[in-house]
Amino acid sequence: PRRRRAQTMASRDVRFVEETLRSWRDGVGSKPASGEGIRDGDEDDVASEATRFVPTDEQRAKAAHLANRLDLARCVAGGMKQRVANLARELETQAQEHSSAREDLRVARRRLHFARNDGRSA
């Protein structure tokens, strides 16, 4: 339950951060809303490539927080991939052991049958 909860939280964090960053990027657009950040350059410079968006301190803090959450979610998700791979290998090993045990049981039952019937198969 704990692993599933961590994996679910990680995927929700990734989605949340991606949606928030996409929304933030779309909201910034070519001209920032008043008080949401400034652009270096003159007013005539707005359409040129020399224009650069400069986020406010609040936006920087929010972006840093989102980046940290995204990194954490990726770490958790990465660990989950390794766990799944390990579990898949373990499951394959157990399936082989189970198959071998079934064959051993079949042979043992056949031998018991022969022993009870003085070596006759019928």
XYZ file of C-alpha atoms in Angstrom:
122
model
C 0.000 0.000 0.000
C 2.814 2.417 0.827
C 4.577 1.878 -2.513
C 1.352 2.286 -4.456
C 0.607 5.496 -2.553
C 4.115 6.836 -3.293
C 3.777 5.952 -6.964
C 0.344 7.593 -7.177
C 1.632 10.700 -5.419
C 4.620 10.821 -7.764
C 2.495 10.598 -10.899
C 0.102 13.228 -9.525
C 3.071 15.487 -8.727
C 4.458 15.104 -12.233
C 1.068 15.902 -13.782
C 0.525 18.846 -11.405
C 3.928 20.351 -12.102
C 3.653 19.877 -15.862
C 0.164 21.424 -15.934
C 1.233 24.306 -13.699
C 4.331 25.051 -15.754
C 2.326 24.846 -18.991
C -0.322 27.159 -17.535
C 2.332 29.560 -16.282
C 4.087 29.581 -19.663
C 0.790 30.162 -21.473
C -0.134 32.908 -19.013
C 3.154 34.729 -19.511
C 2.642 34.980 -23.273
C 4.396 37.773 -25.116
C 3.484 40.512 -22.618
C 3.347 40.013 -18.850
C 0.340 41.180 -16.907
C 1.000 44.154 -14.672
C 3.119 43.205 -11.685
C 3.746 39.663 -12.973
C 7.256 40.272 -14.198
C 9.144 42.607 -16.434
C 10.968 42.311 -19.684
C 14.383 43.768 -20.264
C 14.464 46.210 -23.162
C 12.532 49.192 -24.410
C 8.845 49.206 -25.259
C 9.862 49.147 -28.942
C 11.955 46.085 -28.168
C 9.009 43.907 -27.099
C 8.760 42.043 -30.405
C 12.515 41.614 -30.868
C 14.559 38.602 -29.832
C 16.516 40.756 -27.379
C 13.449 40.844 -25.138
C 13.830 38.623 -22.109
C 11.227 37.782 -19.475
C 12.388 38.466 -15.916
C 10.160 36.757 -13.332
C 9.216 38.337 -10.041
C 10.612 36.945 -6.785
C 7.287 35.228 -6.132
C 7.391 33.578 -9.558
C 10.986 32.477 -8.983
C 10.055 30.924 -5.646
C 7.037 29.167 -7.162
C 9.123 27.855 -10.079
C 11.834 26.585 -7.704
C 9.209 24.835 -5.583
C 7.653 23.211 -8.656
C 11.071 22.146 -9.937
C 11.838 20.500 -6.580
C 8.512 18.645 -6.614
C 9.145 17.491 -10.170
C 12.645 16.238 -9.279
C 11.265 14.374 -6.271
C 8.481 12.821 -8.346
C 10.976 11.711 -10.987
C 13.202 10.123 -8.333
C 10.266 8.225 -6.853
C 9.037 7.177 -10.296
C 12.540 6.064 -11.270
C 12.753 3.914 -8.163
C 9.386 2.402 -9.013
C 10.594 1.344 -12.457
C 13.519 -0.495 -10.876
C 11.235 -2.152 -8.328
C 8.884 -3.309 -11.084
C 11.812 -4.765 -13.038
C 13.051 -6.590 -9.920
C 9.572 -7.925 -9.175
C 9.199 -9.128 -12.768
C 12.474 -11.071 -12.494
C 11.410 -12.510 -9.142
C 8.036 -13.537 -10.565
C 9.724 -15.271 -13.511
C 12.011 -17.174 -11.121
C 9.074 -18.230 -8.964
C 7.129 -19.349 -12.041
C 10.051 -21.553 -13.086
C 10.346 -22.974 -9.564
C 6.599 -23.649 -9.506
C 6.752 -25.443 -12.834
C 9.671 -27.549 -11.615
C 7.835 -28.397 -8.378
C 4.735 -29.471 -10.337
C 6.862 -31.785 -12.472
C 8.543 -33.218 -9.351
C 5.109 -33.840 -7.818
C 3.898 -35.563 -10.995
C 6.939 -37.874 -10.993
C 6.547 -38.611 -7.264
C 2.876 -39.535 -7.718
C 3.761 -41.802 -10.644
C 6.436 -43.553 -8.559
C 3.986 -43.959 -5.675
C 1.465 -45.504 -8.055
C 4.078 -47.981 -9.325
C 5.147 -48.807 -5.764
C 1.563 -49.515 -4.684
C 0.910 -51.704 -7.735
C 4.140 -53.772 -7.557
C 5.676 -52.002 -10.533
C 2.645 -52.280 -12.773
C 1.261 -49.189 -14.471
C -2.360 -50.340 -14.472
